[in-house]
Coordinates of C-alpha atoms and ligand atoms in Angstrom, one line a residue:
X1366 CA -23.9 -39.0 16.1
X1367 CA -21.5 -38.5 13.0
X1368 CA -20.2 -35.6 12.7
X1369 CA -18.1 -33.7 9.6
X1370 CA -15.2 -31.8 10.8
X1371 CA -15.2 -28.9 9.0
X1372 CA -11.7 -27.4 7.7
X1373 CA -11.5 -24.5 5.8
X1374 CA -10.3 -24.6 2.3
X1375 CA -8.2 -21.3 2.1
X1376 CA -7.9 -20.0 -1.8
X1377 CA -6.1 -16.7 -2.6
X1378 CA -5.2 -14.4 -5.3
X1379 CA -1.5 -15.5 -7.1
X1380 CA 0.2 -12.6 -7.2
X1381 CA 1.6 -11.6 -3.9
X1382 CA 0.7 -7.5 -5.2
X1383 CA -3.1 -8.7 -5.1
X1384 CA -2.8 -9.7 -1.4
X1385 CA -2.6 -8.4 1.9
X1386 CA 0.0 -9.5 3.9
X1387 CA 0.6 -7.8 7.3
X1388 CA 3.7 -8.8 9.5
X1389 CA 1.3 -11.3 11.6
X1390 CA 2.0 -14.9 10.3
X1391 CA -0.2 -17.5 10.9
X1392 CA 1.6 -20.0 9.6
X1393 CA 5.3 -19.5 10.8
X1394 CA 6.6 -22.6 11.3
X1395 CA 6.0 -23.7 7.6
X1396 CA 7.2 -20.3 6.2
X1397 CA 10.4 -20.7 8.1
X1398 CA 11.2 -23.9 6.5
X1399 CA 10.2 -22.8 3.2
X1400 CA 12.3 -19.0 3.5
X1401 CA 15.5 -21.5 4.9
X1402 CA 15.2 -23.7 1.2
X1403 CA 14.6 -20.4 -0.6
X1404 CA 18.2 -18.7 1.4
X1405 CA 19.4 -21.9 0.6
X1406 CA 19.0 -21.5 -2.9
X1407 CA 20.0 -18.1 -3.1
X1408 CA 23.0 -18.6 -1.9
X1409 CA 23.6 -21.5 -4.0
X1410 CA 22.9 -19.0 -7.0
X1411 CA 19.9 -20.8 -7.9
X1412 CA 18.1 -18.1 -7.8
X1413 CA 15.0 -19.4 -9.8
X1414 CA 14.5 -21.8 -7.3
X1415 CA 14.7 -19.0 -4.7
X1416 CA 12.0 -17.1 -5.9
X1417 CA 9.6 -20.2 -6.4
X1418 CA 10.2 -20.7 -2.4
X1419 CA 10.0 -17.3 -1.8
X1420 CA 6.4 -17.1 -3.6
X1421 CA 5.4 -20.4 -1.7
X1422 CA 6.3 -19.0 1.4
X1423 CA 4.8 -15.5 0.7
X1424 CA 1.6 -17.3 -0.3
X1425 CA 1.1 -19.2 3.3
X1426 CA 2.1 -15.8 4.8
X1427 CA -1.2 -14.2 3.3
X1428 CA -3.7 -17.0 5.4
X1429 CA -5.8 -16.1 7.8
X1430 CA -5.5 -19.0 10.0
X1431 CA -2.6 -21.7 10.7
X1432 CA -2.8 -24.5 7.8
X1433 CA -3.2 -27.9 10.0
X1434 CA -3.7 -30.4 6.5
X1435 CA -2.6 -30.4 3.4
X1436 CA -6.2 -30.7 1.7
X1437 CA -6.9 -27.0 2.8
X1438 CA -4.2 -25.9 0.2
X1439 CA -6.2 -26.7 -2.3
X1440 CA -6.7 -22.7 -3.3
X1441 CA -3.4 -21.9 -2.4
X1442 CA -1.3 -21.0 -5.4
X1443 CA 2.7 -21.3 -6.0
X1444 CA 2.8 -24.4 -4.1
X1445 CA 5.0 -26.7 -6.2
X1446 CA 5.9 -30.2 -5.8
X1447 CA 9.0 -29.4 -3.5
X1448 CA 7.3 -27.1 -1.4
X1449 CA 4.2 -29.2 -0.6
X1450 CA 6.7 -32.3 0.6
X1451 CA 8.3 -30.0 2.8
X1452 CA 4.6 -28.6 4.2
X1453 CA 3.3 -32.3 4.5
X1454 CA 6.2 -33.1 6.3
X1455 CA 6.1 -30.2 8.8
X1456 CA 2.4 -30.8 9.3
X1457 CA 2.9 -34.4 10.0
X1458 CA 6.0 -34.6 12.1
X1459 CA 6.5 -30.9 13.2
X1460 CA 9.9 -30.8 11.1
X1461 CA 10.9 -31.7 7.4
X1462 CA 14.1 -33.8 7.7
X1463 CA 15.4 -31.9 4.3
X1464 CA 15.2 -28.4 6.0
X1465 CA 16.7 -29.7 9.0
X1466 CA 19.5 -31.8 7.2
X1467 CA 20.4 -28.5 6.0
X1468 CA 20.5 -26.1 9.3
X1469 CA 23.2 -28.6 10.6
X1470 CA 25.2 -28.6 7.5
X1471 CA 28.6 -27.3 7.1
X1472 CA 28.5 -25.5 3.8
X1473 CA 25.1 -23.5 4.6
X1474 CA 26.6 -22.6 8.3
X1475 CA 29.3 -21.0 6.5
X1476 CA 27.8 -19.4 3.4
X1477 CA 25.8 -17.8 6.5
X1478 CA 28.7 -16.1 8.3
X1479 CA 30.4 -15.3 5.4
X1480 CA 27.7 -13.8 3.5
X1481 CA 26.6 -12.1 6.9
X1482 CA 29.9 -9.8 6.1
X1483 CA 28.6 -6.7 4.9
X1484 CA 30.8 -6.4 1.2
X1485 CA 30.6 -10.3 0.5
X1486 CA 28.4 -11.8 -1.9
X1487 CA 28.0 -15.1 -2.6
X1488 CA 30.5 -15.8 -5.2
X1489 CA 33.3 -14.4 -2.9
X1490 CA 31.8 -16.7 -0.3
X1491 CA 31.7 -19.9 -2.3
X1492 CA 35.0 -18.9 -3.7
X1493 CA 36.6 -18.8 0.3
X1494 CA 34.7 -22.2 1.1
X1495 CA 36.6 -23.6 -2.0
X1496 CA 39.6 -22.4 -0.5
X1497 CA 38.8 -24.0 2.9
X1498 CA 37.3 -21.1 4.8
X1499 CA 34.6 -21.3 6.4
X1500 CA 34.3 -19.0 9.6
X1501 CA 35.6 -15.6 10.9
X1502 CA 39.0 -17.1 12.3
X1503 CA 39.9 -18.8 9.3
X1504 CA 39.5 -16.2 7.3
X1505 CA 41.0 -13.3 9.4
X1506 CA 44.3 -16.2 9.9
X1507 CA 44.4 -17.2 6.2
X1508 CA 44.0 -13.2 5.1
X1509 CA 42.9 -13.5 1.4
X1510 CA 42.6 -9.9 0.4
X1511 CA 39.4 -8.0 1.5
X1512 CA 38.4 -4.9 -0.2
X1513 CA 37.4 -1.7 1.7
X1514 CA 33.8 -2.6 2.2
X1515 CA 35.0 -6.0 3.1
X1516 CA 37.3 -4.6 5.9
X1517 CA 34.7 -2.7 7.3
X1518 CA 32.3 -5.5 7.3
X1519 CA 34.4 -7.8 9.2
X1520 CA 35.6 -5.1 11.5
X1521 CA 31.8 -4.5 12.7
X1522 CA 30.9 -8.0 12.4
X1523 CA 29.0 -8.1 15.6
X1524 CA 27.1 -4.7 15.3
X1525 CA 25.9 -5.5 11.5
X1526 CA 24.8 -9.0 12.6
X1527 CA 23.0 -7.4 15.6
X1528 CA 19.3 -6.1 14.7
X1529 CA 18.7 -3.0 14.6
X1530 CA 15.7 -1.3 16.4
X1531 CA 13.3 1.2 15.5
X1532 CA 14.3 3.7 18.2
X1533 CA 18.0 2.8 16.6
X1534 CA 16.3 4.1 13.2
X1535 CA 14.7 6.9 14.4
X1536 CA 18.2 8.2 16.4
X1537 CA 19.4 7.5 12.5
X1538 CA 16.6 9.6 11.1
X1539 CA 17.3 12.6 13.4
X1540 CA 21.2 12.4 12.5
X1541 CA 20.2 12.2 8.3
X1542 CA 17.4 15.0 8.8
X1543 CA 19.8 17.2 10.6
X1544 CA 22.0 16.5 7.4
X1545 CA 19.7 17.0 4.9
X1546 CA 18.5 20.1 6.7
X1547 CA 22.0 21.8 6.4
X1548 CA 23.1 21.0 3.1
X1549 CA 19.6 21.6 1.7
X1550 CA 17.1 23.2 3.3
X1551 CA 13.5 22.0 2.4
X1552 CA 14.5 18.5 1.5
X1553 CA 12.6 15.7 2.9
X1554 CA 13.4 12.6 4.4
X1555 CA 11.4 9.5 4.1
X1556 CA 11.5 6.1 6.0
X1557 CA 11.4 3.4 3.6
X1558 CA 12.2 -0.2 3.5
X1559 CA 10.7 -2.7 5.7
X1560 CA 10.0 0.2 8.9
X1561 CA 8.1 2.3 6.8
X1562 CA 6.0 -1.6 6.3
X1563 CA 6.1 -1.7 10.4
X1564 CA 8.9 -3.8 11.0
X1565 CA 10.0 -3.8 14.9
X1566 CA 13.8 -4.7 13.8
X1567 CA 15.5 -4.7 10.7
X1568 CA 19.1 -5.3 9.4
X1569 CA 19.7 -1.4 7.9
X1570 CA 17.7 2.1 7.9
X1571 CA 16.7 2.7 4.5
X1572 CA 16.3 6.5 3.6
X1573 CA 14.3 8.2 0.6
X1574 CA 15.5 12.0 0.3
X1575 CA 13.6 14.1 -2.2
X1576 CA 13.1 18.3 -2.5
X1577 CA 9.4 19.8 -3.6
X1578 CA 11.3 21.6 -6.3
X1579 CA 12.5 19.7 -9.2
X1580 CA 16.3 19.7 -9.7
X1581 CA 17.4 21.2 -6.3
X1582 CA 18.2 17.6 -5.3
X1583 CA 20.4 17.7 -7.9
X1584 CA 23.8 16.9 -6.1
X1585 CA 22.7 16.4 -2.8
X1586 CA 23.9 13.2 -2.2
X1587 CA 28.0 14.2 -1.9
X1588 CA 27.1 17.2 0.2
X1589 CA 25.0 14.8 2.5
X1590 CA 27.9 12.5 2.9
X1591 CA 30.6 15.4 3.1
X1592 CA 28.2 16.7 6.2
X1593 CA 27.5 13.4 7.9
X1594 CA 31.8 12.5 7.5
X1595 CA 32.5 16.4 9.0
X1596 CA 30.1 15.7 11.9
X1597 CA 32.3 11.8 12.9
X1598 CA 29.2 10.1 11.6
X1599 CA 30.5 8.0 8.4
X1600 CA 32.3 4.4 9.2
X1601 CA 32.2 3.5 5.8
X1602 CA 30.3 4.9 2.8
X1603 CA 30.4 3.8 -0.9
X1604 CA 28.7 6.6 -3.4
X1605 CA 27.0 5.6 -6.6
X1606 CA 25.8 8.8 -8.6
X1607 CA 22.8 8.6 -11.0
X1608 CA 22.8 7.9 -14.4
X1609 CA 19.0 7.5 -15.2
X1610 CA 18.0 9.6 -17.7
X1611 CA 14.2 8.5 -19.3
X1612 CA 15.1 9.8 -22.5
X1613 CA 18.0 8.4 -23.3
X1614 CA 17.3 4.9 -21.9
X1615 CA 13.6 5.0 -22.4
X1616 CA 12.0 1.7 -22.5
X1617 CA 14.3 -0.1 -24.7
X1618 CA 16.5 -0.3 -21.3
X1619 CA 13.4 -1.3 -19.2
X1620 CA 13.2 -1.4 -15.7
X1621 CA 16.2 -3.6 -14.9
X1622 CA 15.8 -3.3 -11.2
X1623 CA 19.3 -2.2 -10.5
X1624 CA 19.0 1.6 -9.6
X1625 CA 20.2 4.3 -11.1
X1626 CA 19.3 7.1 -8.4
X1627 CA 22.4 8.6 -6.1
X1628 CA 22.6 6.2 -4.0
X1629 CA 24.9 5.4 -0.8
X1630 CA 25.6 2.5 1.1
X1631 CA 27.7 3.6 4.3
X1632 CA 28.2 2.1 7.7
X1633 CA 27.1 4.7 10.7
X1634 CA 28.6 5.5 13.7
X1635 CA 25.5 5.4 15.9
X1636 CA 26.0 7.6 19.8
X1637 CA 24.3 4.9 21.6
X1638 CA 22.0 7.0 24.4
X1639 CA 21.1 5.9 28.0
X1640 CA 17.7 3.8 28.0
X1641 CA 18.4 2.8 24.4
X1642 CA 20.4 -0.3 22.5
X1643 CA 23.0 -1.0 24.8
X1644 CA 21.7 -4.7 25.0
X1645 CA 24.8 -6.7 23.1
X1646 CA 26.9 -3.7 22.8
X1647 CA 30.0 -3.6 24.9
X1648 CA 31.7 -7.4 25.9
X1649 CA 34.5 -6.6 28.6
X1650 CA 34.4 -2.9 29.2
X1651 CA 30.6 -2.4 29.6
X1652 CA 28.8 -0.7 27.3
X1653 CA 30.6 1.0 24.3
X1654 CA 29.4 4.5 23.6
X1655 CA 28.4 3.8 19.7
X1656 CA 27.3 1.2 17.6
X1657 CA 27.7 0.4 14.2
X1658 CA 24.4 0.3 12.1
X1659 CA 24.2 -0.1 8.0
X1660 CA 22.2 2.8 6.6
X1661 CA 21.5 3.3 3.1
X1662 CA 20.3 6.5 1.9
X1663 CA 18.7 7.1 -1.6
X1664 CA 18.1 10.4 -3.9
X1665 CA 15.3 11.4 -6.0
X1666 CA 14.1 13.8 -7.8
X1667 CA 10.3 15.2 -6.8
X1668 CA 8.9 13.8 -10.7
X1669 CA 10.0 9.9 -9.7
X1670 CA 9.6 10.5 -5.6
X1671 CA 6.6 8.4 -5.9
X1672 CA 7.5 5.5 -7.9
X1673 CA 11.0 5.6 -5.8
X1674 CA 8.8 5.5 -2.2
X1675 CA 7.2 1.9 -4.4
X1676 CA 10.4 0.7 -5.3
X1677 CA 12.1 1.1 -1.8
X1678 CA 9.4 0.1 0.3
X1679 CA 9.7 -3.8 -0.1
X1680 CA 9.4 -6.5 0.7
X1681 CA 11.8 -7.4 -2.5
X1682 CA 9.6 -10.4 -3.0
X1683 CA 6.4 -7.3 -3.1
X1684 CA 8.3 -5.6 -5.3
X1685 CA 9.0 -8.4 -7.7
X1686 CA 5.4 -9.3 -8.1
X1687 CA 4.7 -5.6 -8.7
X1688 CA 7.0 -5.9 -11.8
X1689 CA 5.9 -9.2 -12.8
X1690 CA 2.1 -7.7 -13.1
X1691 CA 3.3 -4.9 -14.8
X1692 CA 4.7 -7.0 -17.1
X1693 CA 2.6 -10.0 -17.5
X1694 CA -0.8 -8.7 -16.9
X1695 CA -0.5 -5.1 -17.9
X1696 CA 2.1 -4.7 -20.5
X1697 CA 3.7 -2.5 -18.7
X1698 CA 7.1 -1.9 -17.5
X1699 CA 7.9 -0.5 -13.9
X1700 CA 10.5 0.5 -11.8
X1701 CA 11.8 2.2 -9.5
X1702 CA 11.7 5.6 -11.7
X1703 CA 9.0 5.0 -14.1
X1704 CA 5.9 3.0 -14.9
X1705 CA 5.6 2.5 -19.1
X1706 CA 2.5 1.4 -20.7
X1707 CA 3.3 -0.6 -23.9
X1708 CA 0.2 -0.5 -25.4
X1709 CA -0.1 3.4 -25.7
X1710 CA 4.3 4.3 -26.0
X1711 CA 4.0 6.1 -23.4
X1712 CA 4.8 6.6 -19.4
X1713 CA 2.4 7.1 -17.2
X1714 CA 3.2 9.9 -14.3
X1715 CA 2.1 9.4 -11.1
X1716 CA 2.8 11.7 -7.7
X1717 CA 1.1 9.2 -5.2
X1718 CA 1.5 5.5 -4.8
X1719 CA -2.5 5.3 -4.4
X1720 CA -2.0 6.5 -8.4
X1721 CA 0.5 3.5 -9.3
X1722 CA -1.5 1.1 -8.1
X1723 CA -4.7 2.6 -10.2
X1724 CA -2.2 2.4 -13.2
X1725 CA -1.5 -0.9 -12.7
X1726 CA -5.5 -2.3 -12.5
X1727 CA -4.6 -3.1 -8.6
X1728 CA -6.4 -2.3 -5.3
X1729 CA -4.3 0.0 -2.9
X1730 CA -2.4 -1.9 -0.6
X1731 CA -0.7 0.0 2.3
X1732 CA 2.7 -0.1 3.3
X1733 CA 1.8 -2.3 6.4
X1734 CA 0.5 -4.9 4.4
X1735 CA 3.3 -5.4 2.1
X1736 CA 5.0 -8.2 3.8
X1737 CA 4.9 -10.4 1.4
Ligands
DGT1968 P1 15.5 -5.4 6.3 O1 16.3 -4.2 6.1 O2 16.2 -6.7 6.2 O3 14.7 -5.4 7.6 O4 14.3 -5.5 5.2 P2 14.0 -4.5 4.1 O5 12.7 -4.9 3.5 O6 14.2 -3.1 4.5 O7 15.1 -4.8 2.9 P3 16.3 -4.0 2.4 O8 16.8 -3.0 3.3 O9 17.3 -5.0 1.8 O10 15.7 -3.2 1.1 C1 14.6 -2.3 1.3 C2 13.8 -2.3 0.0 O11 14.4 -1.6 -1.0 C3 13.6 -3.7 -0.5 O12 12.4 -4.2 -0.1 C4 13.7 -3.6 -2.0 C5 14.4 -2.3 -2.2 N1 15.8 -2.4 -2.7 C6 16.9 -2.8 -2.1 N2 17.9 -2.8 -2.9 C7 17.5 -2.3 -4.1 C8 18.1 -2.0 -5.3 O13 19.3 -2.1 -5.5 N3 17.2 -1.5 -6.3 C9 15.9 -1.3 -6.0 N4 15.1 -0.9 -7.0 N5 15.3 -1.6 -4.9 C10 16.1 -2.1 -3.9
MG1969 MG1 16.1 -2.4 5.2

């Protein structure tokens, strides 16, 4: 008796802000090989090339069952030429020979640790593997000269490269609530970045920090950081103080996603407590009694707190799409202040993510399934 073997044909919507993409991939093994090309060409600067990995990536990601052949893709959009060799391949022979070529070569391993330093980019980095660095030793030996984030960055190597936890991030959210508590009383502290989506780990603690009334956040930001360094917290911290004003820029200076809230980047001094962490921490004299863990923290005032929590929530490549709708589909322009609707000259306010979303013609989709 003949029988047809049926395969489902998966199709889905190609904007990654039209899907729903929790954290539980079905189809790991080819999103791997795909996110490795798209780091890859990241940093190689080739940043276009990034993003059309990313997207291919984020698009098996949204599948509700592992891919086994090629000939289900056939719905499947942002797969380009490149990123279908290197699916066939995997589904053939469990590995593509391209992606594989490249975890064993030189010039990735070391764009890797030297990127991994909190401070370097990946011009410095390509710069030192010009120069013939290409780990840790050779550059603490050769000593090219590091700027303060750089320091600190190579100084807790270890710790930054280490994931951190979420009961890491919420002994982080205690020590910025008891912060923004004293400095301000009323303001809030929000979660954001990939725990607020659910993430188990992450490489930072990402922190929104708003007040009900309009303006008292005004300032916070160096009274925050003066509390936190008092208090032994602070191993590093970098300021940036906000220069958005909607007026003045309006939508002439659109949305370029580079932030202009008070922002901080800062390296914490984490107490590690009994029963938590410890795992890693420590070498030759047992367990050390901190750890270092990147936090950034972020300020906004109650009028923008929504489009902020949008902004800051992630994943990046979520948030790209998000714009890229705006843009393409809507005429609209959105960041992570304002959303402006073209067609009418005018913004359009929102005090709820649930109301974005409505702005922008899209179905609500939760933080928890924003992993694109
Ligand atoms: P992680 O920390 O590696 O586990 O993953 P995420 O998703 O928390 O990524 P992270 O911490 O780099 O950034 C959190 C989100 O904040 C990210 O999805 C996009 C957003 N974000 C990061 N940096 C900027 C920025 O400079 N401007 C804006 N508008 N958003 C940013
Ligand atoms: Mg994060």
């Amino acid at each position: 008796k003949l029988q047809t073997e049926e395969v489902e044909v998966f199709s889905t919507p190609s904007y990654a802000c039209q899907r729903r993409t929790t954290l539980d991939n079905h189809n790991a093994v080819l999103t791997d090989a795909l996110s490795l090309l798209a780091e890859n060409a990241e940093l190689s600067g080739e940043d276009g090339r990034g993003v059309a990995f990313r997207r291919a990536a984020a698009a098996l990601k949204a599948l509700p069952l592992p891919v086994t052949r090629l000939t289900q893709l056939g719905g499947v959009p942002c797969l380009g030429g490149h990123s279908l060799r290197v699916i066939k391949d995997v589904l053939e022979s469990g590995a593509s020979p391209e992606v594989e070529a490249l975890r064993r070569s030189e010039r990735f391993k070391a764009l890797k640790v030297l990127t991994g330093i909190f401070g370097v980019g990946v011009k410095t980095a390509g710069r030192w593997i010009g120069e013939g660095i290409l780990t840790l030793r050779q550059l603490r030996d050769s000593g090219p000269t590091l700027n303060r984030a750089q320091r600190a960055g190579l100084r807790h190597y270890d710790d930054l490269n280490r994931p951190v936890g979420r009961a890491e991030a919420a002994a982080v959210a205690a020590v910025v609530e008891a912060a923004a508590g004293s400095v301000l009383p009323g303001a809030r502290v929000t979660l954001i970045g990939g725990f607020r989506r659910g993430k188990q780990t992450g490489h930072d603690v990402d922190f929104l920090i708003t007040h009900p009334e309009e303006g008292r956040e005004a300032g916070l930001m160096p009274k925050l950081v003066s509390w936190l360094d008092s208090q032994g917290f602070l191993l590093y911290q970098k300021t940036n103080s906000n220069s958005y004003l909607e007026a003045a820029e309006g939508p002439a200076r659109p949305a370029s996603n580079m932030d202009r809230f008070e922002r901080c980047f800062s390296v914490f001094k984490l107490p590690e407590e009994a029963g938590r962490g410890g795992a890693g921490a420590g070498g030759e004299g047992g367990p050390r009694p901190w750890r270092a863990v990147r936090v950034d923290l972020v300020v906004s005032p109650v009028s923008q707190f929504a489009f902020a929590l949008l902004g800051w929530t992630g994943s990046k490549l979520f948030e790209r799409e998000l714009r890229r709708w705006a843009g393409h589909e809507m005429n609209m322009c959105l960041s992570s202040h304002a959303l402006y609707d073209h067609r009418q000259s005018r913004y359009l306010r929102a005090s709820s993510e649930e109301e974005i979303f409505a702005h922008l013609g899209l179905e609500y989709i939760p933080p928890s399934e924003r992993n694109a």
